[in-house]
Coordinates of C-alpha atoms and ligand atoms in Angstrom, one line a residue:
M28 CA 210.2 61.0 17.9
S29 CA 210.7 57.9 15.7
R30 CA 209.6 57.6 12.0
T31 CA 207.4 54.6 11.4
A32 CA 206.8 52.7 8.1
S33 CA 204.0 55.2 7.4
H34 CA 206.3 58.2 8.0
I35 CA 204.2 59.5 10.9
V36 CA 206.3 60.5 13.9
R37 CA 205.6 58.6 17.1
P38 CA 207.1 59.0 20.5
R39 CA 210.3 57.1 21.2
V40 CA 210.0 54.3 23.6
M41 CA 212.3 54.4 26.6
G42 CA 212.4 50.9 28.4
I43 CA 212.9 50.8 32.1
V44 CA 215.4 48.4 33.8
N45 CA 215.4 48.9 37.5
T46 CA 218.3 47.0 39.2
T47 CA 216.9 47.5 42.7
P48 CA 215.3 45.2 45.3
D49 CA 212.3 47.5 45.9
S50 CA 211.0 49.3 42.7
F51 CA 207.3 49.4 42.8
F52 CA 206.9 47.1 39.7
D53 CA 210.1 45.3 38.8
G54 CA 211.8 45.6 42.2
G55 CA 213.9 42.4 42.9
R56 CA 213.3 41.1 39.4
H57 CA 216.5 42.6 37.9
L58 CA 218.7 43.2 40.9
A59 CA 221.2 40.4 39.9
P60 CA 223.5 41.7 37.2
A61 CA 222.8 38.8 34.8
A62 CA 219.0 39.3 35.2
A63 CA 219.4 43.1 34.5
L64 CA 221.3 42.4 31.3
V65 CA 218.7 39.8 30.2
Q66 CA 216.0 42.4 30.7
A67 CA 218.0 45.1 28.8
R68 CA 218.4 42.6 25.9
R69 CA 214.7 41.8 26.0
L70 CA 213.8 45.5 25.8
I71 CA 216.2 46.1 22.9
A72 CA 214.8 43.1 21.0
G73 CA 211.3 44.4 21.8
G74 CA 212.1 47.7 19.9
A75 CA 213.2 50.1 22.7
D76 CA 214.7 53.4 21.4
I77 CA 216.4 54.3 24.7
L78 CA 217.0 52.3 27.9
D79 CA 216.5 53.9 31.3
L80 CA 218.6 52.2 34.0
G81 CA 217.8 52.9 37.7
A82 CA 219.5 51.6 40.8
E83 CA 217.5 53.4 43.5
S84 CA 213.8 53.3 43.7
T85 CA 211.9 56.7 44.0
R86 CA 208.8 55.2 45.4
P87 CA 207.5 56.6 48.8
G88 CA 209.3 54.8 51.6
A89 CA 212.1 53.2 49.4
A90 CA 215.4 52.7 51.1
P91 CA 218.1 55.3 50.1
V92 CA 220.9 53.8 48.3
P93 CA 224.5 55.2 48.7
A94 CA 226.2 56.5 45.6
A95 CA 228.8 53.7 45.7
V96 CA 226.2 51.0 45.6
E97 CA 224.3 52.8 42.7
I98 CA 227.6 53.0 40.8
E99 CA 228.3 49.3 41.5
R100 CA 224.9 48.3 40.2
L101 CA 224.9 50.5 37.1
V102 CA 228.5 50.8 35.6
P103 CA 228.9 47.1 34.9
L104 CA 225.5 46.9 33.4
I105 CA 226.1 50.0 31.2
S106 CA 229.5 48.5 30.1
A107 CA 227.8 45.2 29.2
I108 CA 225.1 46.8 27.2
R109 CA 227.5 49.1 25.4
A110 CA 229.5 46.1 24.4
E111 CA 226.5 44.7 22.5
S112 CA 224.5 47.6 21.4
P113 CA 224.7 51.3 20.5
I114 CA 221.2 52.0 22.0
P115 CA 221.2 55.4 23.9
I116 CA 221.4 54.8 27.7
S117 CA 219.8 57.0 30.4
V118 CA 220.4 56.7 34.1
D119 CA 217.8 57.5 36.7
T120 CA 219.8 59.0 39.4
M121 CA 219.7 62.1 41.7
K122 CA 223.3 62.0 42.3
P123 CA 225.9 63.9 40.2
Q124 CA 228.7 61.3 41.1
V125 CA 226.5 58.4 39.9
A126 CA 225.8 60.4 36.7
R127 CA 229.4 61.0 36.1
A128 CA 230.4 57.3 36.5
A129 CA 227.5 56.3 34.2
M130 CA 228.5 58.8 31.5
A131 CA 232.1 57.6 31.7
A132 CA 230.8 54.0 31.1
G133 CA 228.8 55.0 28.0
A134 CA 225.5 56.5 29.1
S135 CA 224.4 59.8 27.5
I136 CA 221.2 60.9 29.3
W137 CA 220.8 61.9 33.0
N138 CA 217.3 61.4 34.1
D139 CA 217.0 63.2 37.4
V140 CA 213.6 63.2 39.1
T141 CA 214.7 66.2 41.2
A142 CA 215.4 68.3 38.1
L143 CA 219.0 68.8 39.1
R144 CA 218.0 70.2 42.6
H145 CA 219.3 67.3 44.8
A146 CA 222.9 68.4 45.1
P147 CA 224.3 72.0 44.9
R148 CA 226.6 70.9 42.2
S149 CA 224.1 68.9 40.0
L150 CA 223.6 71.9 37.6
A151 CA 227.3 72.5 37.0
A152 CA 227.9 68.7 36.7
A153 CA 225.3 68.4 34.0
A154 CA 226.8 71.2 32.0
E155 CA 230.3 69.8 32.4
L156 CA 229.2 66.3 31.5
G157 CA 227.6 67.7 28.3
C158 CA 225.0 64.9 28.4
E159 CA 221.2 65.2 27.8
V160 CA 219.2 65.9 30.9
V161 CA 215.7 65.0 31.8
L162 CA 214.3 67.6 34.1
M163 CA 211.3 66.1 36.0
H164 CA 208.7 67.8 38.2
M165 CA 208.2 66.6 41.8
Q166 CA 206.3 68.4 44.6
G167 CA 208.1 67.6 47.8
E168 CA 210.5 64.7 48.2
P169 CA 209.9 61.0 47.6
R170 CA 209.6 60.0 51.2
T171 CA 206.6 62.3 51.8
M172 CA 205.5 63.5 48.4
Q173 CA 202.2 61.7 48.4
A174 CA 201.1 62.9 51.8
E175 CA 199.1 65.8 50.8
P176 CA 200.0 67.2 47.5
H177 CA 198.3 70.6 46.7
Y178 CA 198.0 72.7 43.6
D179 CA 195.7 75.6 42.6
D180 CA 196.3 74.8 38.9
V181 CA 198.4 71.8 38.5
V182 CA 199.2 72.1 34.7
A183 CA 200.2 75.8 35.0
E184 CA 202.3 75.2 38.1
V185 CA 204.1 72.2 36.6
A186 CA 204.7 74.0 33.4
A187 CA 206.1 77.1 35.3
F188 CA 208.4 74.8 37.4
L189 CA 209.8 73.1 34.3
A190 CA 210.3 76.2 32.4
A191 CA 212.2 77.7 35.4
R192 CA 214.3 74.5 35.7
A193 CA 215.2 74.6 32.0
E194 CA 216.3 78.3 32.5
A195 CA 218.3 77.3 35.5
A196 CA 220.0 74.5 33.5
M197 CA 220.7 76.7 30.5
A198 CA 222.1 79.5 32.8
A199 CA 224.5 76.8 34.2
G200 CA 225.7 76.0 30.8
V201 CA 223.5 73.0 29.7
A202 CA 222.8 73.4 25.9
R203 CA 219.1 74.0 25.2
G204 CA 219.1 71.2 22.8
R205 CA 220.1 68.6 25.5
I206 CA 217.1 69.4 27.8
W207 CA 214.0 67.2 28.2
L208 CA 211.1 68.0 30.5
D209 CA 208.8 65.6 32.3
P210 CA 205.7 66.3 34.3
G211 CA 206.5 63.6 36.9
L212 CA 203.1 61.7 37.0
G213 CA 202.8 60.2 40.5
F214 CA 205.5 62.5 42.1
G215 CA 203.6 64.6 44.6
K216 CA 200.4 64.3 42.6
H217 CA 197.0 63.2 43.8
M218 CA 196.1 60.1 41.9
I219 CA 193.2 61.5 40.1
R220 CA 192.9 65.2 40.9
H221 CA 196.5 65.9 39.6
N222 CA 197.7 63.1 37.3
L223 CA 194.6 63.2 35.0
P224 CA 194.5 67.0 34.4
L225 CA 198.3 66.7 33.7
L226 CA 197.6 64.0 31.1
A227 CA 194.8 66.0 29.6
G228 CA 196.9 69.2 29.6
L229 CA 200.2 67.7 28.2
D230 CA 200.0 69.8 25.1
R231 CA 200.7 72.8 27.4
I232 CA 203.9 71.2 28.6
V233 CA 204.9 70.2 25.0
A234 CA 204.2 74.0 24.1
L235 CA 207.2 74.9 26.2
G236 CA 209.4 73.9 23.3
F237 CA 211.4 71.1 24.7
P238 CA 211.1 67.4 24.1
V239 CA 208.8 65.9 26.8
L240 CA 209.2 62.5 28.4
L241 CA 206.1 60.9 29.9
G242 CA 206.3 58.2 32.6
A243 CA 202.8 56.7 33.3
S244 CA 203.8 53.1 33.1
R245 CA 202.0 50.9 35.7
K246 CA 201.6 53.8 38.1
A247 CA 199.1 53.8 40.9
F248 CA 196.5 56.2 39.3
I249 CA 195.8 53.5 36.8
G250 CA 194.9 51.1 39.5
A251 CA 192.7 53.9 41.1
L252 CA 190.8 54.1 37.8
D253 CA 190.3 50.4 37.6
G254 CA 189.0 49.2 41.0
G255 CA 192.4 49.1 42.7
A256 CA 194.1 46.9 40.1
N257 CA 197.6 46.1 41.3
A258 CA 200.8 46.9 39.3
D259 CA 200.8 43.6 37.5
A260 CA 197.4 44.3 36.1
R261 CA 198.0 47.8 34.8
L262 CA 199.3 47.2 31.3
G263 CA 196.1 48.3 29.4
G264 CA 195.9 51.6 31.4
S265 CA 199.6 52.2 30.8
I266 CA 199.2 51.9 27.0
A267 CA 196.2 54.2 27.1
A268 CA 198.3 56.8 28.9
A269 CA 201.2 56.3 26.3
L270 CA 198.7 57.0 23.5
A271 CA 197.4 60.1 25.2
G272 CA 201.0 61.3 25.3
A273 CA 201.4 60.5 21.5
A274 CA 198.4 62.5 20.7
A275 CA 199.7 65.4 22.7
G276 CA 203.1 65.3 20.9
V277 CA 205.4 64.0 23.6
A278 CA 208.8 63.0 22.4
A279 CA 209.2 59.7 24.5
V280 CA 207.3 57.5 26.8
R281 CA 209.1 55.7 29.7
V282 CA 207.6 52.2 30.0
H283 CA 208.2 48.8 31.5
D284 CA 206.5 46.9 28.6
V285 CA 208.3 47.9 25.5
R286 CA 207.1 45.4 23.0
E287 CA 203.4 46.1 23.7
T288 CA 203.9 49.9 23.8
V289 CA 205.8 49.9 20.5
Q290 CA 203.0 47.9 18.9
A291 CA 200.3 50.3 20.2
L292 CA 202.2 53.3 19.0
G293 CA 202.8 51.7 15.6
V294 CA 199.2 51.1 15.1
W295 CA 198.4 54.6 16.4
S296 CA 200.8 56.2 14.0
A297 CA 199.6 54.1 11.1
I298 CA 196.0 55.3 11.8
Q299 CA 197.3 58.9 11.8
G300 CA 199.0 58.3 8.5
A301 CA 195.9 56.7 6.8
G302 CA 193.8 59.7 8.1
R303 CA 196.2 62.1 6.4
R304 CA 196.1 60.3 3.1
T305 CA 192.4 60.4 2.6
Ligands
HH2_428 N1 209.0 57.4 37.3 C1 209.6 56.6 38.1 C2 211.1 56.7 38.2 N2 211.7 57.6 37.4 N3 211.8 59.2 35.8 C3 211.1 60.1 34.9 N4 211.9 61.0 34.2 N5 209.7 60.1 34.8 C4 209.0 59.2 35.6 O1 207.7 59.3 35.5 C5 209.7 58.3 36.5 C6 211.1 58.4 36.6 C7 209.0 55.6 38.9 O2 208.9 54.4 38.2 P1 209.8 53.1 38.3 O3 211.3 53.4 38.0 O4 209.2 52.0 37.7 O5 209.8 52.8 39.9 P2 210.8 53.1 41.1 O6 211.0 54.5 41.2 O7 210.1 52.5 42.3 O8 212.1 52.3 40.8

């Protein structure tokens, strides 16, 4: 959470840079190292509190990327950002060897959409690296996760999964204070039947007692609620979801549009502050 001028906490803003050819929104825009660095600078100037760098898309049907290629895309970018800015850097990767290389280059957060389940040594690697970890919920695996997701009670099941993964991480030696949880909007979730109850029930995830990261930015459920709007036309819905997260007490929102989200959260927190003063 960040303190604003009105001293009301608002979620931190994590800006996304995908240095990939195929991410669902910014794929191909920041694949060239120079373009990725320009985008990182833009997000920092826009008020990002954290940068999340990804080198392998998680969207259904995305091409798998070998660890060496992820490292080749991420490490020079991390070093270049580190040379200019102290901003905390997160890496969006499932692979412990990529996380290791990224931490050595100056990243401090491992954002793992598999919640440290992808490799048998992921849990031990996270403990050894001593980095912060984002444990995200996903039903199934990226290739097939949107085929027929099923839950009896999506909020209860996601909360139980996240609590169990936090326990597993702590049992492996990850410090409690380094664990974040993320409900994983869009990852094995029906667009409306699962993502919306999760957004409405975020307070139950927050109640688990760990900082919660929310990633709704430009996801397909926003298009589904707006006549099929494509990813380029989902900024308004992304901001609405970020504000729902703020109201529920999430610690950070993961977004493509940093400047706009910072402005929206700033106005939201100023309104909260004015409400408290009267
Ligand atoms: N969403 C995406 C990727 N990584 N990590 C966390 N913790 N939470 C999320 O909701 C999340 C995530 C998907 O978004 P994006 O990175 O823009 O797309 P792609 O996976 O196609 O690169």
